[in-house]
Amino acid sequence: MPVAGLGFRQAAPAASLHALVAEAGPLSALATLAAKAPALQPLADRMGLPLIALSPDDVAGIATPTQSPRMIARFGTGSLAEALALAAAGPGARLIGPRRVSRDGTATIALAQRLSQ
C-alpha cells in the first residue's frame, strides 16, 4: 500500500485533510513535516495509520515532477507533498499519479510506493 505525503497550511481545516486522505484509498502511513505532525496526529490516529514525521533536510534535494518556485526556495524540493511521500516510502519509491490539492487549496497530498512492493 502507498504512503501519503501531506503538505498543508497551518489554517488547513481538519475536514480538508480528512477528505484528501479518505479519497486516497487504502494507505500504509501518512507523512508530513515534523513541525506539522502534531496537527496531523489526530487524523492518523482516527484512521489507524502510523504518522512519519520528517525534517526539511529529509526532503531537500528530492526530485519531483511538480516544480513550485516557492517550495524550492523554502524546502529545496519542487513539491513538499511529493517529496514527503517519496522520502517516507523509502529507497526506490515512485509516485503514484499526480498530487492532489484540497478543494479549499489549503492542503496537498501525494502517494508513493516502493517499486518492489
PDB file of C-alpha atoms in Angstrom:
ATOM      1  CA  MET A   1       0.000   0.000   0.000  1.00  0.00           C
ATOM      2  CA  PRO A   2       1.198   3.512  -0.691  1.00  0.00           C
ATOM      3  CA  VAL A   3       2.405   6.151   1.724  1.00  0.00           C
ATOM      4  CA  ALA A   4       0.695   9.549   1.592  1.00  0.00           C
ATOM      5  CA  GLY A   5       2.775  12.701   1.862  1.00  0.00           C
ATOM      6  CA  LEU A   6       0.792  15.687   3.115  1.00  0.00           C
ATOM      7  CA  GLY A   7       1.751  19.314   2.848  1.00  0.00           C
ATOM      8  CA  PHE A   8      -0.660  21.792   4.364  1.00  0.00           C
ATOM      9  CA  ARG A   9      -1.063  25.314   5.620  1.00  0.00           C
ATOM     10  CA  GLN A  10      -1.435  25.986   9.316  1.00  0.00           C
ATOM     11  CA  ALA A  11      -5.006  27.108   8.664  1.00  0.00           C
ATOM     12  CA  ALA A  12      -5.976  23.917   6.817  1.00  0.00           C
ATOM     13  CA  PRO A  13      -9.249  22.628   8.245  1.00  0.00           C
ATOM     14  CA  ALA A  14      -9.224  19.079   9.600  1.00  0.00           C
ATOM     15  CA  ALA A  15     -12.073  18.300   7.187  1.00  0.00           C
ATOM     16  CA  SER A  16      -9.870  19.175   4.197  1.00  0.00           C
ATOM     17  CA  LEU A  17      -7.081  16.885   5.403  1.00  0.00           C
ATOM     18  CA  HIS A  18      -9.548  14.097   6.147  1.00  0.00           C
ATOM     19  CA  ALA A  19     -11.128  14.371   2.691  1.00  0.00           C
ATOM     20  CA  LEU A  20      -7.760  14.110   0.934  1.00  0.00           C
ATOM     21  CA  VAL A  21      -6.718  11.076   2.957  1.00  0.00           C
ATOM     22  CA  ALA A  22     -10.106   9.351   2.648  1.00  0.00           C
ATOM     23  CA  GLU A  23     -10.160   9.863  -1.133  1.00  0.00           C
ATOM     24  CA  ALA A  24      -6.661   8.377  -1.449  1.00  0.00           C
ATOM     25  CA  GLY A  25      -7.869   4.871  -0.652  1.00  0.00           C
ATOM     26  CA  PRO A  26      -6.000   2.306   1.454  1.00  0.00           C
ATOM     27  CA  LEU A  27      -2.700   3.639   2.797  1.00  0.00           C
ATOM     28  CA  SER A  28       0.159   2.214   4.835  1.00  0.00           C
ATOM     29  CA  ALA A  29       1.152   5.513   6.509  1.00  0.00           C
ATOM     30  CA  LEU A  30       0.917   9.303   6.460  1.00  0.00           C
ATOM     31  CA  ALA A  31       3.994  11.521   6.238  1.00  0.00           C
ATOM     32  CA  THR A  32       4.447  15.211   6.951  1.00  0.00           C
ATOM     33  CA  LEU A  33       7.000  17.634   8.320  1.00  0.00           C
ATOM     34  CA  ALA A  34       7.845  17.078  11.982  1.00  0.00           C
ATOM     35  CA  ALA A  35       6.773  20.640  12.782  1.00  0.00           C
ATOM     36  CA  LYS A  36       3.276  19.868  11.446  1.00  0.00           C
ATOM     37  CA  ALA A  37       2.962  16.343  12.817  1.00  0.00           C
ATOM     38  CA  PRO A  38       1.017  17.386  15.954  1.00  0.00           C
ATOM     39  CA  ALA A  39      -1.737  18.847  13.751  1.00  0.00           C
ATOM     40  CA  LEU A  40      -1.953  15.637  11.689  1.00  0.00           C
ATOM     41  CA  GLN A  41      -1.637  13.117  14.538  1.00  0.00           C
ATOM     42  CA  PRO A  42      -5.362  13.094  15.440  1.00  0.00           C
ATOM     43  CA  LEU A  43      -6.278  12.201  11.846  1.00  0.00           C
ATOM     44  CA  ALA A  44      -3.615   9.473  11.713  1.00  0.00           C
ATOM     45  CA  ASP A  45      -4.911   8.049  14.999  1.00  0.00           C
ATOM     46  CA  ARG A  46      -8.537   8.155  13.819  1.00  0.00           C
ATOM     47  CA  MET A  47      -7.621   6.328  10.609  1.00  0.00           C
ATOM     48  CA  GLY A  48      -5.334   3.819  12.352  1.00  0.00           C
ATOM     49  CA  LEU A  49      -2.288   4.890  10.345  1.00  0.00           C
ATOM     50  CA  PRO A  50       1.269   5.485  11.507  1.00  0.00           C
ATOM     51  CA  LEU A  51       2.497   9.050  11.098  1.00  0.00           C
ATOM     52  CA  ILE A  52       6.009   9.557   9.750  1.00  0.00           C
ATOM     53  CA  ALA A  53       7.478  12.915  10.790  1.00  0.00           C
ATOM     54  CA  LEU A  54      10.281  14.128   8.522  1.00  0.00           C
ATOM     55  CA  SER A  55      12.626  17.085   8.706  1.00  0.00           C
ATOM     56  CA  PRO A  56      13.190  19.640   5.936  1.00  0.00           C
ATOM     57  CA  ASP A  57      16.623  18.025   5.458  1.00  0.00           C
ATOM     58  CA  ASP A  58      14.907  14.699   4.708  1.00  0.00           C
ATOM     59  CA  VAL A  59      13.122  16.187   1.672  1.00  0.00           C
ATOM     60  CA  ALA A  60      15.709  18.697   0.407  1.00  0.00           C
ATOM     61  CA  GLY A  61      17.052  17.712  -2.977  1.00  0.00           C
ATOM     62  CA  ILE A  62      14.376  15.133  -3.798  1.00  0.00           C
ATOM     63  CA  ALA A  63      13.390  15.489  -7.450  1.00  0.00           C
ATOM     64  CA  THR A  64       9.643  15.876  -8.011  1.00  0.00           C
ATOM     65  CA  PRO A  65       7.516  16.282 -11.146  1.00  0.00           C
ATOM     66  CA  THR A  66       5.843  19.380  -9.715  1.00  0.00           C
ATOM     67  CA  GLN A  67       8.117  22.427  -9.535  1.00  0.00           C
ATOM     68  CA  SER A  68       6.940  25.261  -7.283  1.00  0.00           C
ATOM     69  CA  PRO A  69       9.473  28.101  -7.006  1.00  0.00           C
ATOM     70  CA  ARG A  70       8.147  28.804  -3.505  1.00  0.00           C
ATOM     71  CA  MET A  71       8.730  25.195  -2.357  1.00  0.00           C
ATOM     72  CA  ILE A  72      12.161  25.096  -3.997  1.00  0.00           C
ATOM     73  CA  ALA A  73      13.187  28.244  -2.119  1.00  0.00           C
ATOM     74  CA  ARG A  74      11.728  27.068   1.178  1.00  0.00           C
ATOM     75  CA  PHE A  75      12.449  23.326   1.217  1.00  0.00           C
ATOM     76  CA  GLY A  76      14.841  22.588  -1.651  1.00  0.00           C
ATOM     77  CA  THR A  77      12.299  20.443  -3.492  1.00  0.00           C
ATOM     78  CA  GLY A  78       9.627  21.244  -6.057  1.00  0.00           C
ATOM     79  CA  SER A  79       6.669  19.752  -4.181  1.00  0.00           C
ATOM     80  CA  LEU A  80       6.617  19.158  -0.459  1.00  0.00           C
ATOM     81  CA  ALA A  81       3.833  16.534  -0.589  1.00  0.00           C
ATOM     82  CA  GLU A  82       5.597  14.596  -3.354  1.00  0.00           C
ATOM     83  CA  ALA A  83       8.968  14.737  -1.594  1.00  0.00           C
ATOM     84  CA  LEU A  84       7.434  13.685   1.730  1.00  0.00           C
ATOM     85  CA  ALA A  85       5.744  10.687   0.101  1.00  0.00           C
ATOM     86  CA  LEU A  86       8.926   9.624  -1.680  1.00  0.00           C
ATOM     87  CA  ALA A  87      11.119  10.034   1.405  1.00  0.00           C
ATOM     88  CA  ALA A  88       8.694   8.140   3.638  1.00  0.00           C
ATOM     89  CA  ALA A  89       8.228   5.290   1.158  1.00  0.00           C
ATOM     90  CA  GLY A  90      11.982   4.758   1.107  1.00  0.00           C
ATOM     91  CA  PRO A  91      14.655   3.962  -1.463  1.00  0.00           C
ATOM     92  CA  GLY A  92      13.362   3.019  -4.876  1.00  0.00           C
ATOM     93  CA  ALA A  93       9.962   4.648  -4.321  1.00  0.00           C
ATOM     94  CA  ARG A  94       7.937   6.167  -7.132  1.00  0.00           C
ATOM     95  CA  LEU A  95       4.949   8.473  -7.162  1.00  0.00           C
ATOM     96  CA  ILE A  96       1.551   7.008  -7.934  1.00  0.00           C
ATOM     97  CA  GLY A  97      -0.300   9.508 -10.067  1.00  0.00           C
ATOM     98  CA  PRO A  98      -0.317  13.285  -9.779  1.00  0.00           C
ATOM     99  CA  ARG A  99      -0.522  15.100  -6.473  1.00  0.00           C
ATOM    100  CA  ARG A 100      -3.959  16.377  -5.467  1.00  0.00           C
ATOM    101  CA  VAL A 101      -4.938  19.654  -3.858  1.00  0.00           C
ATOM    102  CA  SER A 102      -7.811  20.005  -1.388  1.00  0.00           C
ATOM    103  CA  ARG A 103     -10.921  21.793  -2.610  1.00  0.00           C
ATOM    104  CA  ASP A 104     -10.100  24.821  -0.464  1.00  0.00           C
ATOM    105  CA  GLY A 105      -6.456  24.896  -1.611  1.00  0.00           C
ATOM    106  CA  THR A 106      -5.008  24.547   1.900  1.00  0.00           C
ATOM    107  CA  ALA A 107      -3.539  21.034   1.610  1.00  0.00           C
ATOM    108  CA  THR A 108      -1.828  18.771  -0.899  1.00  0.00           C
ATOM    109  CA  ILE A 109      -1.427  15.000  -0.951  1.00  0.00           C
ATOM    110  CA  ALA A 110       0.869  12.769  -2.994  1.00  0.00           C
ATOM    111  CA  LEU A 111       1.151   8.984  -2.919  1.00  0.00           C
ATOM    112  CA  ALA A 112       4.324   6.952  -3.292  1.00  0.00           C
ATOM    113  CA  GLN A 113       5.148   3.288  -3.230  1.00  0.00           C
ATOM    114  CA  ARG A 114       8.314   1.248  -3.424  1.00  0.00           C
ATOM    115  CA  LEU A 115       8.787  -0.421  -6.757  1.00  0.00           C
ATOM    116  CA  SER A 116       9.454  -3.755  -5.060  1.00  0.00           C
ATOM    117  CA  GLN A 117       6.063  -3.817  -3.323  1.00  0.00           C
TER     118      GLN A 117
END
